[in-house]
Amino acid sequence: MHVTNLLLEEPIRMASILEPPKNNLSAMTKIVGTLGPKSRSVDVISGCLKAGMSVARFDFSWGDAEYHQETLENLKTSVKSTKKLCAVMLDTVGPELQVVNKSEKSIALKAESLVVLTPDQGQEATSDLLPINYDGLAKAVKKGDTIFLGQYLFTGSETTSVWLEVSEVKEVDVVCTVKNAAVLSGSLFTLHVSQIHIDLPTLTDKDKEVISTWGVRNDIDFLSLSYTRHAEDVRQAREFLSTLGQLSQTQIFAKIENIEGLTHFDEILEEADGIILSRGNLGIDLPPEKVFLFQKAALYKCNMAGKPAVVTRVVDSMTDNLRPTRAEATDVANAVLDGTDAILLGAETLRGLYPIETISTVRRICAEAEKVFNQDLYFKKTSKYVGEPMSHLESIASSAVRAAIKTKASVIIVFTSTGKAARLIAKYRPTMPVISVVVPRLITNQLKWTFTGAFEARQSLIVRNLFPMLADPRHPADSTSGSNETVLKVAVEHGKAAGVIKSHDRVVVCQKVGDSSVVKIIELEE
């Protein structure tokens, strides 16, 4: 565990607490919003985009492909009207255990009563009998084991989540004692068996069908791989995506939800494009007092590897309330100080009453935390971790950040084709925004010619500090021609419109000129 001073200034000047945000971008930390019943109309999605959502998550644990397609079409309409770029994340179901409640009636469970979990899905869910979608539970558990039941994503509330203790195993049924009174309402209750291996594939046949149809149709940018337990899970998912044309470019984010994923974290991080710390389930597998420790250690590893990290379950109370609790607001800030790239909102935007306000609130908290993030210490720590000699590209990236900080530049503008250079610059967490100008490349599969760039631009939307724009393919930015100056001018105008660049500001530019990588500092005129 690396103990460092998280804050830039300790003690903090009280006057600085009242300082307004510096620009319209407001927060460097990104927000992933889950779209669903309360957040699928064009008006609400447009509001979410304006409030700061940059990645839209589609959770296939519930709802069919047609339902999600309608929502996605509304997202496309909103993107066009707001002119706010948004990436698409498909979240798999994976080996998730669920209670089958076909009637959708509320189920009241009393403390110290008995309830039977049965794989017979033909039965009706009642307070005495709960059908589940897994026939191997009786073989996986024993007397004394702990099982948790709750609404979509565990809320942690003892009125909507149930703690069960296995009392007896009867052939395929599991008899449990209810440890707390609760009312389960809604159509989906998920079931989590603490620290028990569930013998189901990470990428299920249902997941593969959704990816190969809905995912292919919509060129998904990210695949959130639920319940990732081993690096092999990521490799198998990548192999599957490689057979689906354009989806070979889709990035895989491993969702760490249990002890197995935690145990194999290092190897999973090496294989994945990014990590999602699913604290809802982790908080059940781990003792509550251990969750913060895993968060800090995992985010540190992701930061040093230069791979995006996403933290979930931050403002649960905003599902039903207009304001977060003070503890939740502090939790969001601490996630930013720990180094998270993005905050993922689940139930808060999916079925929450205030999706737009929730995104706006989280964004403001992130911006405040970023104001006191100790970038100088972070830069030194990252440089020391990378060591010497640095790779050519890493050296250029770190030099660009150092130059920008020393000259007090307002932004860093980086030209990139693959997005790698931009991500490396973002890895060093500069204090200013990084405008990533993605330059399309013309490629062929011998049947047709296509431009790359759209995927790379949208995939920047989950990386802290990065704000992408797609360059005109007729203006290659890796040449010595005047075309790169044209693209640079467009990038500067984009920064001015966003409020991050003004007259006489210094701007650091990182680009290729011929075979060389160049970092230059320009001072803008009127």
Short mmCIF file of C-alpha atoms in Angstrom, two decimals:
data_model
loop_
_atom_site.label_atom_id
_atom_site.label_comp_id
_atom_site.label_asym_id
_atom_site.label_seq_id
_atom_site.Cartn_x
_atom_site.Cartn_y
_atom_site.Cartn_z
CA MET A 1 0.00 0.00 0.00
CA HIS A 2 1.50 3.33 -1.06
CA VAL A 3 0.91 6.03 1.52
CA THR A 4 1.04 9.51 -0.02
CA ASN A 5 -0.38 12.94 0.59
CA LEU A 6 -3.48 12.97 -1.55
CA LEU A 7 -4.05 16.70 -1.45
CA LEU A 8 -2.20 19.39 -3.29
CA GLU A 9 -2.44 21.78 -0.41
CA GLU A 10 -2.58 20.79 3.24
CA PRO A 11 -4.12 22.46 5.12
CA ILE A 12 -6.53 23.74 2.46
CA ARG A 13 -7.11 27.47 2.21
CA MET A 14 -10.70 28.07 3.29
CA ALA A 15 -11.15 30.72 0.59
CA SER A 16 -10.37 28.15 -2.10
CA ILE A 17 -13.44 26.13 -1.10
CA LEU A 18 -15.67 28.84 -2.57
CA GLU A 19 -13.81 29.18 -5.87
CA PRO A 20 -16.04 28.48 -8.92
CA PRO A 21 -15.06 25.93 -11.63
CA LYS A 22 -12.51 27.15 -14.16
CA ASN A 23 -14.20 26.06 -17.40
CA ASN A 24 -17.21 24.48 -19.05
CA LEU A 25 -15.61 21.03 -19.07
CA SER A 26 -15.72 21.31 -15.28
CA ALA A 27 -14.58 17.79 -14.39
CA MET A 28 -11.78 15.68 -15.85
CA THR A 29 -13.27 12.53 -14.31
CA LYS A 30 -15.79 10.84 -16.60
CA ILE A 31 -19.29 9.64 -15.79
CA VAL A 32 -20.85 6.41 -17.05
CA GLY A 33 -24.65 6.50 -16.86
CA THR A 34 -26.87 3.41 -17.05
CA LEU A 35 -29.90 4.05 -19.26
CA GLY A 36 -33.23 2.48 -18.37
CA PRO A 37 -36.86 3.12 -17.43
CA LYS A 38 -36.25 6.56 -15.90
CA SER A 39 -33.57 7.67 -18.37
CA ARG A 40 -34.46 6.53 -21.87
CA SER A 41 -36.42 9.41 -23.36
CA VAL A 42 -34.69 11.86 -25.70
CA ASP A 43 -35.25 14.75 -23.29
CA VAL A 44 -33.78 12.96 -20.27
CA ILE A 45 -30.83 11.52 -22.21
CA SER A 46 -30.10 14.98 -23.62
CA GLY A 47 -30.15 16.32 -20.08
CA CYS A 48 -27.76 13.56 -18.96
CA LEU A 49 -25.33 14.40 -21.78
CA LYS A 50 -25.38 18.10 -20.93
CA ALA A 51 -24.91 17.26 -17.24
CA GLY A 52 -21.72 15.33 -17.99
CA MET A 53 -22.46 11.74 -19.03
CA SER A 54 -19.88 10.61 -21.62
CA VAL A 55 -20.54 6.85 -21.68
CA ALA A 56 -23.99 5.22 -21.84
CA ARG A 57 -24.21 1.78 -20.26
CA PHE A 58 -26.76 -0.80 -21.41
CA ASP A 59 -27.27 -3.52 -18.82
CA PHE A 60 -28.63 -6.75 -20.30
CA SER A 61 -29.39 -8.24 -16.88
CA TRP A 62 -32.90 -6.98 -17.60
CA GLY A 63 -34.85 -5.88 -20.67
CA ASP A 64 -34.67 -7.38 -24.16
CA ALA A 65 -32.67 -6.26 -27.19
CA GLU A 66 -35.62 -4.42 -28.70
CA TYR A 67 -36.10 -2.35 -25.54
CA HIS A 68 -32.41 -1.40 -25.42
CA GLN A 69 -32.41 -0.63 -29.16
CA GLU A 70 -35.19 1.90 -28.70
CA THR A 71 -33.18 3.52 -25.92
CA LEU A 72 -30.05 3.59 -28.08
CA GLU A 73 -31.90 5.23 -30.96
CA ASN A 74 -33.00 7.93 -28.53
CA LEU A 75 -29.36 8.29 -27.45
CA LYS A 76 -28.30 8.84 -31.08
CA THR A 77 -30.95 11.51 -31.47
CA SER A 78 -29.76 13.19 -28.27
CA VAL A 79 -26.12 13.11 -29.37
CA LYS A 80 -27.02 14.89 -32.61
CA SER A 81 -29.14 17.55 -30.92
CA THR A 82 -26.71 18.29 -28.07
CA LYS A 83 -23.53 17.79 -30.14
CA LYS A 84 -22.13 15.83 -27.16
CA LEU A 85 -20.14 12.72 -28.09
CA CYS A 86 -21.12 9.60 -26.15
CA ALA A 87 -19.70 6.07 -26.13
CA VAL A 88 -21.75 2.87 -25.73
CA MET A 89 -21.02 0.16 -23.16
CA LEU A 90 -22.70 -3.25 -23.23
CA ASP A 91 -22.79 -4.88 -19.80
CA THR A 92 -23.06 -8.66 -19.92
CA VAL A 93 -25.17 -10.75 -17.55
CA GLY A 94 -22.43 -13.33 -16.95
CA PRO A 95 -22.88 -15.99 -14.27
CA GLU A 96 -25.36 -13.84 -12.35
CA LEU A 97 -27.81 -15.72 -10.15
CA GLN A 98 -31.32 -14.34 -10.19
CA VAL A 99 -34.63 -14.98 -8.47
CA VAL A 100 -37.36 -15.67 -11.03
CA ASN A 101 -40.36 -13.55 -10.04
CA LYS A 102 -42.74 -13.87 -12.98
CA SER A 103 -45.69 -12.26 -11.20
CA GLU A 104 -43.54 -9.25 -10.20
CA LYS A 105 -45.43 -9.08 -6.90
CA SER A 106 -43.63 -7.73 -3.83
CA ILE A 107 -42.31 -10.40 -1.49
CA ALA A 108 -42.16 -9.78 2.27
CA LEU A 109 -39.61 -11.81 4.22
CA LYS A 110 -39.64 -11.95 8.03
CA ALA A 111 -36.56 -12.26 10.20
CA GLU A 112 -35.85 -15.80 11.49
CA SER A 113 -38.37 -17.35 9.08
CA LEU A 114 -37.38 -20.05 6.57
CA VAL A 115 -37.32 -19.65 2.80
CA VAL A 116 -36.49 -22.29 0.19
CA LEU A 117 -34.36 -21.52 -2.87
CA THR A 118 -35.33 -23.91 -5.66
CA PRO A 119 -34.15 -24.36 -9.27
CA ASP A 120 -37.76 -25.18 -10.26
CA GLN A 121 -38.50 -22.00 -12.22
CA GLY A 122 -42.09 -23.09 -12.81
CA GLN A 123 -42.94 -22.27 -9.20
CA GLU A 124 -44.33 -18.89 -8.17
CA ALA A 125 -42.10 -16.69 -6.01
CA THR A 126 -43.50 -16.29 -2.48
CA SER A 127 -42.20 -15.47 1.00
CA ASP A 128 -41.69 -19.23 1.53
CA LEU A 129 -40.29 -20.25 -1.87
CA LEU A 130 -37.97 -18.43 -4.28
CA PRO A 131 -37.26 -20.00 -7.71
CA ILE A 132 -33.74 -19.25 -9.01
CA ASN A 133 -32.05 -19.58 -12.41
CA TYR A 134 -29.24 -21.94 -11.31
CA ASP A 135 -29.60 -25.66 -10.66
CA GLY A 136 -26.15 -26.09 -9.11
CA LEU A 137 -26.63 -24.02 -5.95
CA ALA A 138 -27.28 -27.04 -3.71
CA LYS A 139 -23.92 -28.52 -4.75
CA ALA A 140 -22.05 -25.25 -4.21
CA VAL A 141 -23.19 -24.33 -0.70
CA LYS A 142 -23.20 -25.93 2.74
CA LYS A 143 -24.83 -25.23 6.10
CA GLY A 144 -23.73 -21.89 7.52
CA ASP A 145 -22.89 -20.25 4.19
CA THR A 146 -24.13 -16.71 3.56
CA ILE A 147 -26.39 -15.74 0.65
CA PHE A 148 -27.53 -12.21 -0.20
CA LEU A 149 -30.64 -11.23 -2.12
CA GLY A 150 -31.52 -7.77 -3.37
CA GLN A 151 -32.96 -5.51 -6.01
CA TYR A 152 -31.09 -4.64 -9.17
CA LEU A 153 -27.62 -3.90 -7.76
CA PHE A 154 -27.38 -4.25 -4.00
CA THR A 155 -28.35 -1.06 -2.24
CA GLY A 156 -26.92 -1.98 1.12
CA SER A 157 -30.25 -1.06 2.70
CA GLU A 158 -31.65 -3.60 5.13
CA THR A 159 -35.17 -2.84 3.92
CA THR A 160 -34.54 -3.85 0.31
CA SER A 161 -31.77 -6.45 0.66
CA VAL A 162 -31.91 -9.76 2.48
CA TRP A 163 -29.20 -11.68 4.28
CA LEU A 164 -29.81 -15.43 4.30
CA GLU A 165 -27.96 -18.19 6.10
CA VAL A 166 -28.03 -21.73 4.71
CA SER A 167 -29.79 -24.00 7.21
CA GLU A 168 -30.11 -27.20 5.17
CA VAL A 169 -29.52 -28.63 1.71
CA LYS A 170 -32.33 -30.89 0.44
CA GLU A 171 -31.37 -32.53 -2.86
CA VAL A 172 -31.58 -29.59 -5.34
CA ASP A 173 -33.22 -27.16 -2.89
CA VAL A 174 -31.50 -24.92 -0.36
CA VAL A 175 -33.33 -24.06 2.87
CA CYS A 176 -32.28 -20.73 4.37
CA THR A 177 -32.96 -18.72 7.51
CA VAL A 178 -33.87 -15.08 6.88
CA LYS A 179 -31.61 -12.90 9.04
CA ASN A 180 -33.36 -9.54 8.48
CA ALA A 181 -36.88 -8.46 7.59
CA ALA A 182 -37.22 -6.92 4.14
CA VAL A 183 -39.59 -6.39 1.24
CA LEU A 184 -38.35 -7.35 -2.22
CA SER A 185 -40.14 -5.40 -4.93
CA GLY A 186 -39.71 -5.21 -8.67
CA SER A 187 -39.06 -7.78 -11.39
CA LEU A 188 -35.40 -8.50 -10.76
CA PHE A 189 -33.68 -9.72 -7.60
CA THR A 190 -30.07 -10.79 -7.86
CA LEU A 191 -28.56 -13.43 -5.63
CA HIS A 192 -24.96 -13.50 -4.44
CA VAL A 193 -23.34 -16.37 -2.56
CA SER A 194 -20.48 -15.00 -0.51
CA GLN A 195 -17.03 -16.39 -1.45
CA ILE A 196 -18.42 -19.42 -3.31
CA HIS A 197 -17.35 -20.45 -6.84
CA ILE A 198 -20.28 -20.59 -9.25
CA ASP A 199 -19.67 -23.14 -11.98
CA LEU A 200 -20.98 -21.10 -14.91
CA PRO A 201 -19.06 -19.55 -17.83
CA THR A 202 -18.17 -15.86 -17.53
CA LEU A 203 -19.37 -15.20 -21.08
CA THR A 204 -22.62 -17.15 -21.35
CA ASP A 205 -24.41 -18.28 -24.51
CA LYS A 206 -27.00 -15.57 -23.88
CA ASP A 207 -24.24 -12.97 -23.67
CA LYS A 208 -22.70 -14.18 -26.93
CA GLU A 209 -26.05 -13.96 -28.70
CA VAL A 210 -26.61 -10.37 -27.50
CA ILE A 211 -23.08 -9.30 -28.48
CA SER A 212 -23.21 -10.91 -31.92
CA THR A 213 -26.59 -9.30 -32.71
CA TRP A 214 -27.22 -6.11 -30.73
CA GLY A 215 -23.53 -5.43 -30.17
CA VAL A 216 -22.55 -5.87 -33.81
CA ARG A 217 -25.49 -3.83 -35.04
CA ASN A 218 -24.47 -0.91 -32.84
CA ASP A 219 -20.64 -1.09 -32.98
CA ILE A 220 -20.32 -1.08 -29.18
CA ASP A 221 -17.26 0.75 -27.86
CA PHE A 222 -16.91 -1.12 -24.56
CA LEU A 223 -17.79 -4.58 -23.31
CA SER A 224 -18.23 -4.72 -19.55
CA LEU A 225 -17.37 -8.33 -18.72
CA SER A 226 -19.37 -9.13 -15.60
CA TYR A 227 -17.94 -11.42 -12.92
CA THR A 228 -14.46 -11.61 -14.47
CA ARG A 229 -12.59 -14.18 -12.39
CA HIS A 230 -9.47 -15.03 -14.43
CA ALA A 231 -7.36 -13.55 -17.23
CA GLU A 232 -8.59 -16.41 -19.40
CA ASP A 233 -12.10 -14.92 -19.20
CA VAL A 234 -10.80 -11.77 -20.92
CA ARG A 235 -8.83 -13.75 -23.51
CA GLN A 236 -11.88 -15.81 -24.43
CA ALA A 237 -14.04 -12.69 -24.73
CA ARG A 238 -11.44 -11.01 -26.95
CA GLU A 239 -11.20 -14.09 -29.15
CA PHE A 240 -14.98 -14.04 -29.53
CA LEU A 241 -15.02 -10.32 -30.41
CA SER A 242 -12.28 -10.85 -32.99
CA THR A 243 -14.71 -12.99 -35.02
CA LEU A 244 -17.28 -10.18 -35.19
CA GLY A 245 -15.76 -7.73 -37.68
CA GLN A 246 -15.72 -4.18 -36.32
CA LEU A 247 -16.05 -5.43 -32.74
CA SER A 248 -12.41 -6.51 -32.85
CA GLN A 249 -11.84 -2.84 -31.89
CA THR A 250 -14.19 -3.01 -28.88
CA GLN A 251 -12.39 -2.55 -25.58
CA ILE A 252 -12.97 -5.08 -22.80
CA PHE A 253 -13.41 -3.79 -19.25
CA ALA A 254 -13.10 -6.55 -16.67
CA LYS A 255 -15.67 -6.18 -13.93
CA ILE A 256 -14.21 -7.29 -10.60
CA GLU A 257 -17.08 -8.44 -8.39
CA ASN A 258 -15.82 -11.19 -6.09
CA ILE A 259 -12.89 -12.78 -4.27
CA GLU A 260 -11.85 -14.78 -7.37
CA GLY A 261 -11.46 -11.62 -9.42
CA LEU A 262 -9.59 -9.92 -6.61
CA THR A 263 -7.20 -12.86 -6.21
CA HIS A 264 -6.32 -12.85 -9.92
CA PHE A 265 -6.41 -9.07 -10.29
CA ASP A 266 -2.86 -8.58 -11.61
CA GLU A 267 -3.21 -11.08 -14.45
CA ILE A 268 -6.68 -9.77 -15.31
CA LEU A 269 -5.35 -6.19 -15.46
CA GLU A 270 -2.63 -7.29 -17.85
CA GLU A 271 -5.18 -8.74 -20.29
CA ALA A 272 -8.03 -6.22 -20.00
CA ASP A 273 -8.29 -2.75 -21.56
CA GLY A 274 -9.72 -1.37 -18.34
CA ILE A 275 -11.16 -2.35 -14.96
CA ILE A 276 -14.55 -1.78 -13.30
CA LEU A 277 -14.54 -2.10 -9.51
CA SER A 278 -18.05 -3.37 -8.84
CA ARG A 279 -18.26 -2.43 -5.20
CA GLY A 280 -21.84 -3.66 -4.75
CA ASN A 281 -20.93 -7.33 -4.97
CA LEU A 282 -17.39 -6.80 -3.71
CA GLY A 283 -18.84 -5.32 -0.54
CA ILE A 284 -20.57 -8.63 0.07
CA ASP A 285 -17.65 -10.95 -0.70
CA LEU A 286 -15.26 -8.70 1.25
CA PRO A 287 -15.76 -7.44 4.81
CA PRO A 288 -16.94 -3.80 4.50
CA GLU A 289 -13.80 -2.52 6.19
CA LYS A 290 -11.65 -4.08 3.45
CA VAL A 291 -13.36 -2.52 0.41
CA PHE A 292 -11.55 0.83 0.64
CA LEU A 293 -8.21 -0.97 0.81
CA PHE A 294 -8.91 -2.94 -2.36
CA GLN A 295 -10.11 0.23 -4.07
CA LYS A 296 -6.88 2.09 -3.31
CA ALA A 297 -4.64 -0.81 -4.28
CA ALA A 298 -6.56 -1.59 -7.49
CA LEU A 299 -6.72 2.03 -8.64
CA TYR A 300 -3.00 2.45 -8.02
CA LYS A 301 -2.24 -0.60 -10.17
CA CYS A 302 -4.54 0.64 -12.95
CA ASN A 303 -2.99 4.12 -12.86
CA MET A 304 0.55 2.79 -13.11
CA ALA A 305 -0.45 0.49 -15.97
CA GLY A 306 -2.08 3.42 -17.77
CA LYS A 307 -5.41 1.58 -18.00
CA PRO A 308 -8.75 3.22 -17.18
CA ALA A 309 -10.38 2.34 -13.87
CA VAL A 310 -14.07 2.81 -13.10
CA VAL A 311 -15.65 2.86 -9.63
CA THR A 312 -19.32 1.94 -9.03
CA ARG A 313 -21.88 2.37 -6.25
CA VAL A 314 -21.21 5.89 -5.05
CA VAL A 315 -24.50 7.76 -4.54
CA ASP A 316 -27.09 5.05 -3.91
CA SER A 317 -29.30 7.39 -1.87
CA MET A 318 -29.84 9.57 -4.97
CA THR A 319 -31.92 6.77 -6.47
CA ASP A 320 -34.78 8.22 -4.42
CA ASN A 321 -33.41 11.56 -3.17
CA LEU A 322 -32.32 14.80 -4.76
CA ARG A 323 -29.15 15.07 -2.68
CA PRO A 324 -26.50 12.50 -1.76
CA THR A 325 -25.57 11.80 1.85
CA ARG A 326 -22.48 13.59 3.14
CA ALA A 327 -20.68 10.27 3.33
CA GLU A 328 -21.48 9.53 -0.34
CA ALA A 329 -20.22 12.93 -1.48
CA THR A 330 -16.99 12.30 0.41
CA ASP A 331 -16.75 8.83 -1.13
CA VAL A 332 -16.95 10.26 -4.66
CA ALA A 333 -14.20 12.76 -3.86
CA ASN A 334 -11.99 10.07 -2.35
CA ALA A 335 -12.41 7.89 -5.46
CA VAL A 336 -11.13 10.84 -7.54
CA LEU A 337 -8.21 11.39 -5.16
CA ASP A 338 -7.46 7.65 -5.31
CA GLY A 339 -7.12 7.96 -9.10
CA THR A 340 -10.33 6.69 -10.68
CA ASP A 341 -10.91 7.59 -14.34
CA ALA A 342 -14.68 7.39 -14.22
CA ILE A 343 -17.65 7.01 -11.91
CA LEU A 344 -20.32 4.49 -12.96
CA LEU A 345 -23.91 5.19 -11.98
CA GLY A 346 -26.22 2.17 -11.98
CA ALA A 347 -29.57 2.21 -10.22
CA GLU A 348 -29.12 5.95 -9.64
CA THR A 349 -29.79 6.70 -13.32
CA LEU A 350 -31.43 3.45 -14.45
CA ARG A 351 -34.48 3.63 -12.19
CA GLY A 352 -33.61 6.62 -10.04
CA LEU A 353 -35.96 9.57 -9.81
CA TYR A 354 -33.28 12.19 -10.56
CA PRO A 355 -30.87 10.89 -13.24
CA ILE A 356 -29.86 14.33 -14.58
CA GLU A 357 -29.40 15.85 -11.13
CA THR A 358 -27.38 12.81 -10.01
CA ILE A 359 -24.94 13.16 -12.91
CA SER A 360 -24.65 16.89 -12.34
CA THR A 361 -24.00 16.42 -8.61
CA VAL A 362 -21.35 13.75 -9.12
CA ARG A 363 -19.67 15.89 -11.77
CA ARG A 364 -19.43 18.85 -9.40
CA ILE A 365 -17.98 16.72 -6.62
CA CYS A 366 -15.37 15.32 -9.03
CA ALA A 367 -14.40 18.83 -10.13
CA GLU A 368 -13.86 19.92 -6.54
CA ALA A 369 -11.68 16.89 -5.77
CA GLU A 370 -9.61 17.49 -8.89
CA LYS A 371 -8.83 21.04 -7.73
CA VAL A 372 -6.80 19.65 -4.81
CA PHE A 373 -5.42 16.48 -6.45
CA ASN A 374 -1.67 16.38 -5.81
CA GLN A 375 -0.51 16.15 -9.42
CA ASP A 376 3.14 16.91 -8.65
CA LEU A 377 3.44 13.98 -6.28
CA TYR A 378 1.47 11.75 -8.64
CA PHE A 379 3.77 12.65 -11.57
CA LYS A 380 6.89 11.79 -9.57
CA LYS A 381 5.37 8.53 -8.37
CA THR A 382 4.35 7.49 -11.89
CA SER A 383 7.73 8.40 -13.40
CA LYS A 384 9.52 6.42 -10.69
CA TYR A 385 7.27 3.42 -11.29
CA VAL A 386 7.90 3.46 -15.07
CA GLY A 387 11.64 3.76 -14.48
CA GLU A 388 14.38 4.28 -17.02
CA PRO A 389 14.95 3.95 -19.83
CA MET A 390 11.43 4.95 -20.83
CA SER A 391 9.96 3.91 -24.14
CA HIS A 392 10.07 6.58 -26.83
CA LEU A 393 6.32 7.25 -26.68
CA GLU A 394 6.20 7.29 -22.86
CA SER A 395 9.08 9.75 -22.76
CA ILE A 396 7.29 12.08 -25.18
CA ALA A 397 4.04 11.82 -23.20
CA SER A 398 5.62 12.58 -19.83
CA SER A 399 7.64 15.42 -21.38
CA ALA A 400 4.46 16.97 -22.80
CA VAL A 401 2.82 16.92 -19.36
CA ARG A 402 5.91 18.32 -17.65
CA ALA A 403 6.16 21.12 -20.25
CA ALA A 404 2.47 21.97 -19.89
CA ILE A 405 2.73 22.24 -16.10
CA LYS A 406 5.98 24.25 -16.16
CA THR A 407 4.62 26.75 -18.70
CA LYS A 408 1.16 26.85 -17.08
CA ALA A 409 -0.44 25.85 -20.41
CA SER A 410 -4.23 25.88 -20.52
CA VAL A 411 -4.49 22.64 -22.51
CA ILE A 412 -2.47 19.88 -24.12
CA ILE A 413 -3.41 19.05 -27.71
CA VAL A 414 -2.26 15.64 -28.92
CA PHE A 415 -2.63 14.19 -32.42
CA THR A 416 -3.13 10.43 -32.42
CA SER A 417 -4.38 7.66 -34.69
CA THR A 418 -4.71 4.77 -32.24
CA GLY A 419 -5.36 6.80 -29.10
CA LYS A 420 -2.27 5.34 -27.40
CA ALA A 421 -0.34 8.63 -27.25
CA ALA A 422 -3.33 10.44 -25.77
CA ARG A 423 -3.87 7.73 -23.13
CA LEU A 424 -0.19 7.89 -22.15
CA ILE A 425 -0.42 11.65 -21.65
CA ALA A 426 -3.57 11.16 -19.56
CA LYS A 427 -1.71 8.52 -17.52
CA TYR A 428 0.38 11.32 -16.00
CA ARG A 429 -2.78 13.18 -14.89
CA PRO A 430 -1.96 16.71 -16.09
CA THR A 431 -3.76 19.52 -14.29
CA MET A 432 -5.24 20.75 -17.58
CA PRO A 433 -7.56 19.06 -20.13
CA VAL A 434 -6.05 17.00 -22.95
CA ILE A 435 -7.74 17.52 -26.31
CA SER A 436 -7.17 14.30 -28.20
CA VAL A 437 -7.34 14.92 -31.95
CA VAL A 438 -7.97 11.49 -33.44
CA VAL A 439 -6.68 11.33 -37.01
CA PRO A 440 -8.56 8.74 -39.11
CA ARG A 441 -6.59 6.15 -41.06
CA LEU A 442 -7.68 4.56 -44.32
CA ILE A 443 -7.54 0.76 -44.13
CA THR A 444 -8.73 -2.12 -46.32
CA ASN A 445 -9.64 -5.76 -45.88
CA GLN A 446 -9.16 -6.24 -49.66
CA LEU A 447 -12.92 -6.03 -50.14
CA LYS A 448 -13.58 -2.44 -49.11
CA TRP A 449 -11.87 0.67 -47.78
CA THR A 450 -12.88 2.13 -44.43
CA PHE A 451 -11.71 4.91 -42.13
CA THR A 452 -10.72 4.19 -38.53
CA GLY A 453 -11.00 6.81 -35.84
CA ALA A 454 -14.58 6.77 -34.57
CA PHE A 455 -13.90 3.93 -32.11
CA GLU A 456 -10.68 5.53 -30.89
CA ALA A 457 -12.36 8.89 -30.33
CA ARG A 458 -15.31 7.47 -28.39
CA GLN A 459 -13.07 5.20 -26.32
CA SER A 460 -11.29 8.30 -24.98
CA LEU A 461 -14.54 9.25 -23.29
CA ILE A 462 -13.88 6.94 -20.34
CA VAL A 463 -10.33 8.19 -19.70
CA ARG A 464 -9.78 10.93 -17.16
CA ASN A 465 -8.51 14.21 -18.66
CA LEU A 466 -9.16 13.19 -22.29
CA PHE A 467 -11.59 15.14 -24.47
CA PRO A 468 -11.60 13.75 -28.02
CA MET A 469 -12.39 15.25 -31.38
CA LEU A 470 -12.28 13.51 -34.75
CA ALA A 471 -10.10 15.20 -37.39
CA ASP A 472 -11.01 15.52 -41.05
CA PRO A 473 -9.39 12.50 -42.78
CA ARG A 474 -8.28 14.76 -45.62
CA HIS A 475 -5.87 16.50 -43.24
CA PRO A 476 -3.26 14.00 -41.99
CA ALA A 477 -1.59 15.36 -38.89
CA ASP A 478 1.60 13.30 -39.11
CA SER A 479 3.04 15.10 -42.11
CA THR A 480 5.16 18.19 -42.64
CA SER A 481 2.47 19.85 -44.74
CA GLY A 482 0.38 22.77 -43.67
CA SER A 483 -2.59 20.50 -43.10
CA ASN A 484 -1.58 19.84 -39.49
CA GLU A 485 -1.79 23.58 -38.82
CA THR A 486 -5.33 23.53 -40.17
CA VAL A 487 -6.29 20.73 -37.79
CA LEU A 488 -4.53 22.48 -34.91
CA LYS A 489 -6.54 25.62 -35.58
CA VAL A 490 -9.76 23.60 -35.46
CA ALA A 491 -8.63 22.01 -32.16
CA VAL A 492 -7.87 25.42 -30.66
CA GLU A 493 -11.28 26.73 -31.71
CA HIS A 494 -12.84 23.66 -30.13
CA GLY A 495 -11.00 24.46 -26.89
CA LYS A 496 -12.15 28.08 -27.00
CA ALA A 497 -15.76 27.01 -27.47
CA ALA A 498 -15.43 24.71 -24.44
CA GLY A 499 -14.04 27.58 -22.40
CA VAL A 500 -10.63 26.01 -21.72
CA ILE A 501 -8.60 28.23 -24.08
CA LYS A 502 -8.56 32.01 -24.34
CA SER A 503 -6.39 34.63 -26.06
CA HIS A 504 -2.70 34.74 -25.06
CA ASP A 505 -2.87 31.28 -23.44
CA ARG A 506 -0.04 28.83 -23.86
CA VAL A 507 -0.88 25.49 -25.47
CA VAL A 508 1.34 22.41 -25.57
CA VAL A 509 1.05 20.40 -28.78
CA CYS A 510 2.22 16.81 -29.16
CA GLN A 511 2.35 15.41 -32.72
CA LYS A 512 4.35 13.48 -35.27
CA VAL A 513 6.26 15.32 -37.95
CA GLY A 514 7.59 12.82 -40.44
CA ASP A 515 9.23 10.05 -38.43
CA SER A 516 9.76 12.22 -35.36
CA SER A 517 7.54 12.94 -32.37
CA VAL A 518 7.49 16.61 -31.42
CA VAL A 519 6.39 18.51 -28.33
CA LYS A 520 5.99 22.22 -28.95
CA ILE A 521 4.68 25.18 -26.97
CA ILE A 522 2.68 27.86 -28.73
CA GLU A 523 1.36 31.14 -27.39
CA LEU A 524 -1.95 32.20 -28.85
CA GLU A 525 -2.61 35.65 -30.22
CA GLU A 526 -5.89 37.53 -30.10
#
